[in-house]
PDB file of C-alpha atoms in Angstrom:
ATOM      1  CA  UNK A 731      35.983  84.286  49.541  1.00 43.00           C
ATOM      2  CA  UNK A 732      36.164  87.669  50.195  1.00 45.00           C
ATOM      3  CA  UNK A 733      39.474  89.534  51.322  1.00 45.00           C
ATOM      4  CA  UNK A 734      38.920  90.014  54.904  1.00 47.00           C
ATOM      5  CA  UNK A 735      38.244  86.475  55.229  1.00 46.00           C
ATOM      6  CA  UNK A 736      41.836  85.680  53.459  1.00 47.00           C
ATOM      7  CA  UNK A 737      43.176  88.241  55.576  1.00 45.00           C
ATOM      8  CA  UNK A 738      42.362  86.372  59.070  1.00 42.00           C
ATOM      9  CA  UNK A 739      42.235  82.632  57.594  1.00 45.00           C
ATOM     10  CA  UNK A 740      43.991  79.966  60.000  1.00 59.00           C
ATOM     11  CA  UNK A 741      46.502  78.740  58.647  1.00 78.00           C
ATOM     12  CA  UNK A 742      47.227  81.344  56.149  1.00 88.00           C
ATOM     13  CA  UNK A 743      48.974  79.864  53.362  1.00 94.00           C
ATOM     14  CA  UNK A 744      52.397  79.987  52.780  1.00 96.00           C
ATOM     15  CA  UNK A 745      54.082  80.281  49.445  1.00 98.00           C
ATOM     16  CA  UNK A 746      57.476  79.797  47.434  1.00 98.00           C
ATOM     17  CA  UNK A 747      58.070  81.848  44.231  1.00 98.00           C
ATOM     18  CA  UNK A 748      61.367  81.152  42.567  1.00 98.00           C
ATOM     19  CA  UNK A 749      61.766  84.302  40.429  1.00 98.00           C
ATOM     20  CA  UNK A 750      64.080  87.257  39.198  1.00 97.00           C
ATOM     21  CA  UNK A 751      64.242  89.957  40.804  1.00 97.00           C
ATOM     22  CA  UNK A 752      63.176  93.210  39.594  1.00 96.00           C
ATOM     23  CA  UNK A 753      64.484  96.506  40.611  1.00 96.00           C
ATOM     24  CA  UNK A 754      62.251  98.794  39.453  1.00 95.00           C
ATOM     25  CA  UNK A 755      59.545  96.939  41.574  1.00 95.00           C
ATOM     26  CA  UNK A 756      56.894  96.294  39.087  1.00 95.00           C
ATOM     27  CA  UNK A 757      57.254  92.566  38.099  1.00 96.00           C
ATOM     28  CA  UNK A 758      59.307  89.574  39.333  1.00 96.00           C
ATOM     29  CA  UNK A 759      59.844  88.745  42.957  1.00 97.00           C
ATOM     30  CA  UNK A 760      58.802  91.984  44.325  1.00 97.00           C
ATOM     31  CA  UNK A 761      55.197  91.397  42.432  1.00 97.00           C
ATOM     32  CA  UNK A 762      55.074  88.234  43.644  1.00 98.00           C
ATOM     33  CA  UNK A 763      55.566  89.129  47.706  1.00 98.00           C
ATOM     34  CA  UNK A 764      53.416  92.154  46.992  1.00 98.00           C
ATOM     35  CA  UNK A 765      50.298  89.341  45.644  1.00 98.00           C
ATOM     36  CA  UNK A 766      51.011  87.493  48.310  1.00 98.00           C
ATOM     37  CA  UNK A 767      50.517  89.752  51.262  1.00 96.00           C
ATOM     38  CA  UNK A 768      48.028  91.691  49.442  1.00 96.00           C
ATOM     39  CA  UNK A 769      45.969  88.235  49.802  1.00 96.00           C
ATOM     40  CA  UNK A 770      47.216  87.223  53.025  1.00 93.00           C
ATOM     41  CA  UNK A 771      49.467  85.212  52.495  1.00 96.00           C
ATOM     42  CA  UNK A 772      53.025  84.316  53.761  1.00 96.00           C
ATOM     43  CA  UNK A 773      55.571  84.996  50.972  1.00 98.00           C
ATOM     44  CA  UNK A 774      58.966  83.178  50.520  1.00 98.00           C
ATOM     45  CA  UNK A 775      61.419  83.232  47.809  1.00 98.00           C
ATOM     46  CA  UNK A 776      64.295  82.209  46.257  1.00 98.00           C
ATOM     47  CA  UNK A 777      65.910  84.560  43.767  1.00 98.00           C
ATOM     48  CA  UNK A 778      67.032  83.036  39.958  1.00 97.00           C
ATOM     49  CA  UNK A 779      68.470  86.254  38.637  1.00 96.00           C
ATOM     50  CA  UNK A 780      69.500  90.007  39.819  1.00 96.00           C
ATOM     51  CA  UNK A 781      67.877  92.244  36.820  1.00 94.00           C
ATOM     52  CA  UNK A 782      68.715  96.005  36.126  1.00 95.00           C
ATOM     53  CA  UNK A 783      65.294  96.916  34.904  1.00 93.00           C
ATOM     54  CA  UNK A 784      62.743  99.821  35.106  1.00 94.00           C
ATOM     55  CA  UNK A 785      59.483 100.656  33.309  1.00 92.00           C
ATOM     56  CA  UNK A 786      61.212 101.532  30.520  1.00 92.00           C
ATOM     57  CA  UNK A 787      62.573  98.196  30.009  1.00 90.00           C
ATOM     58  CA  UNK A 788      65.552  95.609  31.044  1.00 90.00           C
ATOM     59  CA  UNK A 789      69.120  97.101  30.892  1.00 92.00           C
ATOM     60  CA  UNK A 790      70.835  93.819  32.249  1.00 92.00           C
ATOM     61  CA  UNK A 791      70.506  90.204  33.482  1.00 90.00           C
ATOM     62  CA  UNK A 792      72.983  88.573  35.855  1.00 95.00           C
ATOM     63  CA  UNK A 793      71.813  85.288  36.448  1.00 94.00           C
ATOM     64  CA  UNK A 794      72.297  83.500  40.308  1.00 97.00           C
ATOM     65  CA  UNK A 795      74.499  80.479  40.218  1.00 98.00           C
ATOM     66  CA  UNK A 796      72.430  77.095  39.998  1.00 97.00           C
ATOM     67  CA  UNK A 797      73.427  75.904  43.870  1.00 98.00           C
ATOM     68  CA  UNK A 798      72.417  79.402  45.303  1.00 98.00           C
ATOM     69  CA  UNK A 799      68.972  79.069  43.827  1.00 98.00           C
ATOM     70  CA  UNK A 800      68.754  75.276  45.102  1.00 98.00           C
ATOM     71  CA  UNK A 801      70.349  76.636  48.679  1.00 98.00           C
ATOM     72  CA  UNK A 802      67.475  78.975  48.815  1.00 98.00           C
ATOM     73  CA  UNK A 803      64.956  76.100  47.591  1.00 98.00           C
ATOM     74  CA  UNK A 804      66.362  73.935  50.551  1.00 98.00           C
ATOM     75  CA  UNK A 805      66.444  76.806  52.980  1.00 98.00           C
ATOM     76  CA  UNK A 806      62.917  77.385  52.551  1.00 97.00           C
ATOM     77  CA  UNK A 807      61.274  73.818  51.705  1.00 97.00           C
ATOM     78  CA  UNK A 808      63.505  72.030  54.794  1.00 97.00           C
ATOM     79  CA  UNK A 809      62.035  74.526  57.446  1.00 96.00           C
ATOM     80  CA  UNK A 810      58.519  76.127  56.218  1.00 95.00           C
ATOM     81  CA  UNK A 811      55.413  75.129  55.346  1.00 94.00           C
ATOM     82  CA  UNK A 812      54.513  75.174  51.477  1.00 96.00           C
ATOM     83  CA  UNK A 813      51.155  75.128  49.777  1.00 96.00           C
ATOM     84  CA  UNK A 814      51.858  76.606  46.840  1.00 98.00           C
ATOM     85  CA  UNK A 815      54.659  77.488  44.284  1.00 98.00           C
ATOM     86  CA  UNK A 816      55.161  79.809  41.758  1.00 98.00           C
ATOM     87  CA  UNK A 817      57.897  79.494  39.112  1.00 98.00           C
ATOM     88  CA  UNK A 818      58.784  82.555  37.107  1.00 97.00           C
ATOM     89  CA  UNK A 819      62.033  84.162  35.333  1.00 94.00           C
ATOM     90  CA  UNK A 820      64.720  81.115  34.880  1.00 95.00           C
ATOM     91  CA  UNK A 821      67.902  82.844  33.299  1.00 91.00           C
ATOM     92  CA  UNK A 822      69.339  79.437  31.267  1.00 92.00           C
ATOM     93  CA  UNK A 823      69.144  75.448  31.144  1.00 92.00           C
ATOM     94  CA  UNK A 824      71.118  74.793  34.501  1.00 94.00           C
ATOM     95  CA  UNK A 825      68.661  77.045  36.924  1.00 96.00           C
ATOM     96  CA  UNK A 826      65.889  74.865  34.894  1.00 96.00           C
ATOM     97  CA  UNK A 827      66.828  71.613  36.281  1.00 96.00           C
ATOM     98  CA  UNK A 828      67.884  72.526  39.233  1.00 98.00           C
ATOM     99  CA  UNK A 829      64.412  73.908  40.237  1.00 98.00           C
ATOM    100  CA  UNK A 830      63.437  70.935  38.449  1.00 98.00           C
ATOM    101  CA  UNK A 831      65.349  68.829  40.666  1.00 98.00           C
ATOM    102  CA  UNK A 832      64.875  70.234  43.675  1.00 98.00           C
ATOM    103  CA  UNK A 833      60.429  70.120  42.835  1.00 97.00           C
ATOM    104  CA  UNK A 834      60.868  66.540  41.976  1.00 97.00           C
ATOM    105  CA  UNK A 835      62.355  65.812  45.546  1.00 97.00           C
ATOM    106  CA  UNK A 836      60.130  68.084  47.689  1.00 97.00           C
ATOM    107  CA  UNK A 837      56.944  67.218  45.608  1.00 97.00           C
ATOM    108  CA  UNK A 838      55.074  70.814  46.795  1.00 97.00           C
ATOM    109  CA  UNK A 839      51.335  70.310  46.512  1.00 97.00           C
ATOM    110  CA  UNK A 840      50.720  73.100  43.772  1.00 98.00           C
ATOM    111  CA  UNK A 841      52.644  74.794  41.005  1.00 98.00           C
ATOM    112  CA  UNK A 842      52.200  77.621  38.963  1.00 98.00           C
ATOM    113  CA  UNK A 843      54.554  77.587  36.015  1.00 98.00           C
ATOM    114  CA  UNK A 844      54.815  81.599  34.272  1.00 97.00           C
ATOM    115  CA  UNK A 845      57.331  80.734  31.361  1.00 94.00           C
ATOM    116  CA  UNK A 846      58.639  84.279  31.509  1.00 85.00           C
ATOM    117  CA  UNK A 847      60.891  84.607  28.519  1.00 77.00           C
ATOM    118  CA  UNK A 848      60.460  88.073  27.911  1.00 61.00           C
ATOM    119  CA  UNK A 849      59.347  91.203  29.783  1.00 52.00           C
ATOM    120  CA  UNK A 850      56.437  93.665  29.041  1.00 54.00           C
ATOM    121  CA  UNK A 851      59.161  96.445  27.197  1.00 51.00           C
ATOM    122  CA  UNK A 852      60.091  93.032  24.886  1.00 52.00           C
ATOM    123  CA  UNK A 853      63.451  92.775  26.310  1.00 53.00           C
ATOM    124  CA  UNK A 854      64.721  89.109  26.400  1.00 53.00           C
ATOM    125  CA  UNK A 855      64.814  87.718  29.925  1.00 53.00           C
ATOM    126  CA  UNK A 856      66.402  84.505  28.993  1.00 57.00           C
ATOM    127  CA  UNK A 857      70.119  84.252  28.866  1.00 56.00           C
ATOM    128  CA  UNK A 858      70.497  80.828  26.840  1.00 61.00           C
ATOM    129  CA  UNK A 859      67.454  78.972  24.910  1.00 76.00           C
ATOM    130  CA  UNK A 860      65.304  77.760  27.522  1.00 85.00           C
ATOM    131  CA  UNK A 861      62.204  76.142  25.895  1.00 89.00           C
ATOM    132  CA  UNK A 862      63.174  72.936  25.534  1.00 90.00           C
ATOM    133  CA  UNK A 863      64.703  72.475  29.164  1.00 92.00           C
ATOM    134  CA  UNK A 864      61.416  73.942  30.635  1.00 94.00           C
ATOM    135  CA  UNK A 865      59.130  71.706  27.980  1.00 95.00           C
ATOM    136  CA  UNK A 866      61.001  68.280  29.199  1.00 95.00           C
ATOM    137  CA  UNK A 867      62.122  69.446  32.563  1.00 95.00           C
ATOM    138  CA  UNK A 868      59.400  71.589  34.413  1.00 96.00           C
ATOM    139  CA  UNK A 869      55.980  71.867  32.415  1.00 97.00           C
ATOM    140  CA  UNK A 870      55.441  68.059  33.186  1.00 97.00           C
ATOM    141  CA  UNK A 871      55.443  68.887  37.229  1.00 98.00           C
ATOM    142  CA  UNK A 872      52.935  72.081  36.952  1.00 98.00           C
ATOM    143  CA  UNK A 873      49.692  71.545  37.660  1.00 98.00           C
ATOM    144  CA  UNK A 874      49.140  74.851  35.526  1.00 98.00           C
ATOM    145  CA  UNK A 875      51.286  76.840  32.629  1.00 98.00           C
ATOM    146  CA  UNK A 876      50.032  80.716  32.523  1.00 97.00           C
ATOM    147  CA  UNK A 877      52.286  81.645  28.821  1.00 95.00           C
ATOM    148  CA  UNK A 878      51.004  84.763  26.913  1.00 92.00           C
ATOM    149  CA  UNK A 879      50.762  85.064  23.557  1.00 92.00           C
ATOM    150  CA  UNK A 880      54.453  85.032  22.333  1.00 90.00           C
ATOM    151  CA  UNK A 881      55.704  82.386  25.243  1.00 92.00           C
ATOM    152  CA  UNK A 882      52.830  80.260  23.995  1.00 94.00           C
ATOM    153  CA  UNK A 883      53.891  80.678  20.256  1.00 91.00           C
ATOM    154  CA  UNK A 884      57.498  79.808  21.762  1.00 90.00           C
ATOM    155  CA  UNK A 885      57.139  77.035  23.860  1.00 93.00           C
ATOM    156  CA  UNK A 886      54.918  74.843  20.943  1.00 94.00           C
ATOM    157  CA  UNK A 887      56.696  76.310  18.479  1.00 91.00           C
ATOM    158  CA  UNK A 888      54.302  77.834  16.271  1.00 94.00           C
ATOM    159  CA  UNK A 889      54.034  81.333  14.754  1.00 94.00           C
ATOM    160  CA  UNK A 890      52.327  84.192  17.044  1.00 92.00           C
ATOM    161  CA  UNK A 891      48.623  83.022  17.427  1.00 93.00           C
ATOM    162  CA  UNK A 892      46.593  85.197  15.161  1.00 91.00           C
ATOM    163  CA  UNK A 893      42.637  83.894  16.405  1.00 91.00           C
ATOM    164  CA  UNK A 894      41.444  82.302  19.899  1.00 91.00           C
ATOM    165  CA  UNK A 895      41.038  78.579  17.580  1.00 94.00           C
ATOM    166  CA  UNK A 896      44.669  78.835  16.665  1.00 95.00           C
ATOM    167  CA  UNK A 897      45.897  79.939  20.331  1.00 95.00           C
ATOM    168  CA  UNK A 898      43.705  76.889  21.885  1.00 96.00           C
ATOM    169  CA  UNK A 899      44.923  74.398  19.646  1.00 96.00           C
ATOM    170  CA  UNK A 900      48.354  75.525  20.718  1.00 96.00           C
ATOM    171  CA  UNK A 901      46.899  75.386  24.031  1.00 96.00           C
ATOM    172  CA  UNK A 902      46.245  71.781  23.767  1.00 96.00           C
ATOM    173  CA  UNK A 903      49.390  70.811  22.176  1.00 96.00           C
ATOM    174  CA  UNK A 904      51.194  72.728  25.359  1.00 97.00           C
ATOM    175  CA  UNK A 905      49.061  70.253  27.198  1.00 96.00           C
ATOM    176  CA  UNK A 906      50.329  67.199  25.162  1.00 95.00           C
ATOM    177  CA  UNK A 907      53.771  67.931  26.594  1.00 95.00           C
ATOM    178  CA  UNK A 908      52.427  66.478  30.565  1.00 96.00           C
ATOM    179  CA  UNK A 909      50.924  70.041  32.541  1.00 97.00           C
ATOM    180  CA  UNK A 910      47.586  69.196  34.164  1.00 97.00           C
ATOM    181  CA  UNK A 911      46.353  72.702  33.176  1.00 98.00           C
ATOM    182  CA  UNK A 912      47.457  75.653  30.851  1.00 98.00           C
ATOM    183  CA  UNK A 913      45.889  79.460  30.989  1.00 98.00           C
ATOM    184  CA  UNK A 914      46.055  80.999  27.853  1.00 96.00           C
ATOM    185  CA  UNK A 915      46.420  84.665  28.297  1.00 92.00           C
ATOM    186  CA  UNK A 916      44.780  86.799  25.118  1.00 82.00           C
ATOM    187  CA  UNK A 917      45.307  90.239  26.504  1.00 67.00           C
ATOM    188  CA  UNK A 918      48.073  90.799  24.522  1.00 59.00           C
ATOM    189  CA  UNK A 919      45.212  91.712  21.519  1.00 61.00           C
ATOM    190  CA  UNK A 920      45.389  95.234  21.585  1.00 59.00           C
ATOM    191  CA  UNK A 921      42.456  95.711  19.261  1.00 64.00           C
ATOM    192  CA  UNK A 922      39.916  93.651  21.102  1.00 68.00           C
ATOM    193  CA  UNK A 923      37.562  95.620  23.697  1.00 77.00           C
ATOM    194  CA  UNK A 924      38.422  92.951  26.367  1.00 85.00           C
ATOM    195  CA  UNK A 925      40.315  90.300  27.335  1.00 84.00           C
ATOM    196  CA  UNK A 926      40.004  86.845  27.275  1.00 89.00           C
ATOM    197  CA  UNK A 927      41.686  84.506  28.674  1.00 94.00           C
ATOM    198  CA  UNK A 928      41.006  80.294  28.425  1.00 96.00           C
ATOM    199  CA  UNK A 929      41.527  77.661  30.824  1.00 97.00           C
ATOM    200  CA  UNK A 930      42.218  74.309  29.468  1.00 97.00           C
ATOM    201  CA  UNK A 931      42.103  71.538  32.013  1.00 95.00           C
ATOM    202  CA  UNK A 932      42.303  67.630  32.702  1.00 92.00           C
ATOM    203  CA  UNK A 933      38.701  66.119  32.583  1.00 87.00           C
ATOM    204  CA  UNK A 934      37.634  69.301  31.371  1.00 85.00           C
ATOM    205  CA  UNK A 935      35.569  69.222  28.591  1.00 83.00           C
ATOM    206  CA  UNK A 936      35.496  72.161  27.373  1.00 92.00           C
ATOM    207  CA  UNK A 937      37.460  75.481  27.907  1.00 95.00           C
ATOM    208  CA  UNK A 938      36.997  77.917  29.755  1.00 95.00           C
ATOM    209  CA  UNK A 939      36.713  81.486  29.032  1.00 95.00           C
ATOM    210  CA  UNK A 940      37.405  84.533  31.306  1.00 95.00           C
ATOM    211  CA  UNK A 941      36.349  87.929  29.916  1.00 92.00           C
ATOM    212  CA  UNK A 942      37.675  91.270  31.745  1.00 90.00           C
ATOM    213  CA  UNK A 943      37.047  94.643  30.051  1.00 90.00           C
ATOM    214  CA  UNK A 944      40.425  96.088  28.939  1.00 89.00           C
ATOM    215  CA  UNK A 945      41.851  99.367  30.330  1.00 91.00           C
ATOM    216  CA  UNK A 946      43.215 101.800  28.343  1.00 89.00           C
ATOM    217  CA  UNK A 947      46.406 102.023  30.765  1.00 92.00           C
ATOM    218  CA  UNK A 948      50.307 101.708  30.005  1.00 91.00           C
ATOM    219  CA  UNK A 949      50.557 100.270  33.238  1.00 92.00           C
ATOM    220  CA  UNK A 950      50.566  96.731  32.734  1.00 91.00           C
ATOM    221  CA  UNK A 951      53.952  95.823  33.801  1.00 93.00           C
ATOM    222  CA  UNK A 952      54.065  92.404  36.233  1.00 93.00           C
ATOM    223  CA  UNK A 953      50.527  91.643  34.756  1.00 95.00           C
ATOM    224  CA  UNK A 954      51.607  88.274  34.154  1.00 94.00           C
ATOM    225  CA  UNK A 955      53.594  87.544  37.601  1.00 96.00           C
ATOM    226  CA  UNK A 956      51.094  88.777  39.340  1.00 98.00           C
ATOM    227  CA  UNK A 957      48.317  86.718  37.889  1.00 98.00           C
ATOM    228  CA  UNK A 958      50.349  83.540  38.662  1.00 98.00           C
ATOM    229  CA  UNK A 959      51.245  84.364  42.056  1.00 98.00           C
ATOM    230  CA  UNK A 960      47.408  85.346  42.667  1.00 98.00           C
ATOM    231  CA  UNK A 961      46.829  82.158  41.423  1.00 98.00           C
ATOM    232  CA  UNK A 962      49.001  80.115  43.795  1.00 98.00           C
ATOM    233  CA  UNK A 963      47.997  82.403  46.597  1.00 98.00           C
ATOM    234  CA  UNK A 964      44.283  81.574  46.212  1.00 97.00           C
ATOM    235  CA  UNK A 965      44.318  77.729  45.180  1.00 97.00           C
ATOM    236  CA  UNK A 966      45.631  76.779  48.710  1.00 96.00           C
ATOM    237  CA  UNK A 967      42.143  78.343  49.765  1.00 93.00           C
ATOM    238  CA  UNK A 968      39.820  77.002  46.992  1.00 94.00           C
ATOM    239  CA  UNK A 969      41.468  73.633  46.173  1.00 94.00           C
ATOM    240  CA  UNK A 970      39.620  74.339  43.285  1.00 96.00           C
ATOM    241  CA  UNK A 971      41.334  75.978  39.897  1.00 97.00           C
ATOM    242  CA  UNK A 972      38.842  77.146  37.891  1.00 96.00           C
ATOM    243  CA  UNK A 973      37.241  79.008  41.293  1.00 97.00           C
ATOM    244  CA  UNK A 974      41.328  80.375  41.939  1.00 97.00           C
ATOM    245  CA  UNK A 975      41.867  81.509  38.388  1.00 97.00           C
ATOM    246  CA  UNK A 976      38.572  83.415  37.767  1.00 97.00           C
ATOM    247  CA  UNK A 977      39.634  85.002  41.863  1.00 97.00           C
ATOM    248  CA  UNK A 978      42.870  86.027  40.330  1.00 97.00           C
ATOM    249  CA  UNK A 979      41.433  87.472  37.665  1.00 96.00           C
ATOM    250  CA  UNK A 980      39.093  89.401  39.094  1.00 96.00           C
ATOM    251  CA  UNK A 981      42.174  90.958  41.402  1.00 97.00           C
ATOM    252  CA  UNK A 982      44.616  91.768  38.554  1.00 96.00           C
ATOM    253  CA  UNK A 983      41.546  93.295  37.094  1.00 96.00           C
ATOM    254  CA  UNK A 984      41.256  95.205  40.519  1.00 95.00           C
ATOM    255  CA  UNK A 985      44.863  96.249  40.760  1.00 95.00           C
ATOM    256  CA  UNK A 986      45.173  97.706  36.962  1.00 95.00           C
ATOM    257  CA  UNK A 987      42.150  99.632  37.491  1.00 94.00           C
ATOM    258  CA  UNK A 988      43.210 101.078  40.209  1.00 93.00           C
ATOM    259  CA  UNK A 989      46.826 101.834  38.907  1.00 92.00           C
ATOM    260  CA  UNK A 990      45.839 103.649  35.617  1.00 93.00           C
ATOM    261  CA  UNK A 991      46.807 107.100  36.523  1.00 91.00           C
ATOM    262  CA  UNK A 992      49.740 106.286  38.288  1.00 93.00           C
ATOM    263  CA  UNK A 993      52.832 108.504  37.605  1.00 93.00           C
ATOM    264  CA  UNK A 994      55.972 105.759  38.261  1.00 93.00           C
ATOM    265  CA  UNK A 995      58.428 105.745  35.392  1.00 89.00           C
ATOM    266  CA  UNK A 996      58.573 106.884  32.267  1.00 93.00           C
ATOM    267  CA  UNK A 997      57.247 104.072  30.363  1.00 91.00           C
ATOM    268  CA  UNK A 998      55.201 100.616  31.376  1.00 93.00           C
ATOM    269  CA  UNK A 999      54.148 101.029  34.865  1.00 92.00           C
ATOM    270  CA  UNK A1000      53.311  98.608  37.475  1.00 93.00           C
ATOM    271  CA  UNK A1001      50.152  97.644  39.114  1.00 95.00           C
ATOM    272  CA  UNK A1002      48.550  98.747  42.175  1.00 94.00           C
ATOM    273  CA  UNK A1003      48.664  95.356  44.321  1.00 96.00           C
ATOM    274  CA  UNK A1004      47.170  96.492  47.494  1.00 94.00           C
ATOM    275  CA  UNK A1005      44.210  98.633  45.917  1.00 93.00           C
ATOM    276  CA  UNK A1006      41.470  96.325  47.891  1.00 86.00           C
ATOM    277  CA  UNK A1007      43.849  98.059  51.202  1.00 81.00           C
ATOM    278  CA  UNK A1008      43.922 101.387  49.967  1.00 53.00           C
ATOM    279  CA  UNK A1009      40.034 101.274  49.355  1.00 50.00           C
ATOM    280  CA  UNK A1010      39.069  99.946  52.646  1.00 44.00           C
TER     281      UNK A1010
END
């Protein structure tokens, strides 16, 4: 489907991501409601944690209290709406179940999990060990887990992935814990000419590889949010994940291209989300 046709589609979708927020723009809950319109979509959110952060990296985490985030949750589920939502930063256990809690109830009909534990500088976006509350708590109600190369090493707990056979057997053991679907996410190899990312699914029998030619660009940062929310944002309009993820691909591919020479910040910049808009 091609982006004028998700631009006028009736109904458009409309979408939850329960995120931080990031003030320098690039990743969190501003990349998320940029991928959303960007694919025309309707973007709602509810906001886990305030972060002082720029391209240069993450200078401070104050995390929302538990029954804000599940006010927001309410706020939006009760009144709007949603075909899709997208999970992100969670700051410490508590947040975890409460999103948890309030998914369980509410039963949306897809979720993208992004186990963001850490952000593209390597500063640590989690305030309190996490893996095992999201392992027990959320991966079992996400019909796909998107973790990179260190949350993947993290959430089986295994050492760093070193080959693609060692990252999809962790891959499969992610699985084991109750997700219908994981994306493994090999960019993270700087010394391979492209990137590859696999698709493990339910009833599929084999994985799937996506290959994208890597840019030579610091500007990567919000890669991961915004392949998630590009994910949620075009499932409602496949109903098919394998035809959502390679779409998503293809428009993070899109939106780094078109961002390498940008001049924001001094260090990791962020992606150009509406580069299909400024092209037309």
């Amino acid at each position: 489907m091609e982006i004028n046709e998700l631009q006028y589609a009736k109904p458009f979708p409309c979408l939850l991501t329960i995120a931080g927020s990031d003030s320098g723009g690039g990743a969190g809950i501003q990349a998320d409601i940029k991928t959303f319109d960007a694919l025309g979509a309707y973007g709602t959110s509810a906001i886990t944690a305030i972060t002082a952060q720029n391209t240069q990296g993450v200078q401070g985490v104050h995390a929302v209290p538990p029954e804000m985030v599940r006010r927001q949750c309410e706020s939006v589920l009760t009144d709007i709406r949603i075909d899709a939502v997208k999970i992100g930063m969670l700051p410490d256990v508590a947040t975890i179940r409460t999103v948890a809690d309030v998914l369980g109830r509410h039963k949306p009909p897809f979720v993208v999990l992004d186990p963001v534990l850490v952000a593209t500088s390597g500063d640590s976006l989690a305030l309190e060990n996490t893996v095992e509350a999201m392992l027990g708590e959320l991966v079992p109600l996400a019909d796909i887990v998107t973790p990179n190369l260190s949350e993947l090493a993290q959430l089986t707990g295994n050492r760093l992935a070193q080959t693609e056979e060692e990252m999809l057997e962790q891959g499969k053991q992610l699985m084991n814990r109750g997700t219908k679907a994981v994306l493994l996410k090999g960019g993270h190899w700087e010394n391979s000419s492209d990137a590859r990312d696999w698709l493990i699914q339910q009833g599929m029998e084999q994985p799937q590889c996506f290959i994208t030619p890597r840019v030579p660009t610091q500007n990567t940062h919000g890669t991961g949010c915004t392949l998630s929310s590009a994910i949620a944002a075009y499932y409602p309009y496949k109903q098919d994940l394998r035809s959502a993820v390679s779409s998503a691909k293809s428009y993070v591919q899109g939106a780094i291209e078109a961002g390498t020479n940008w001049k924001v910040g001094k260090g990791h910049g962020p992606l150009a989300h509406f580069w299909r808009i400024e092209r037309d």
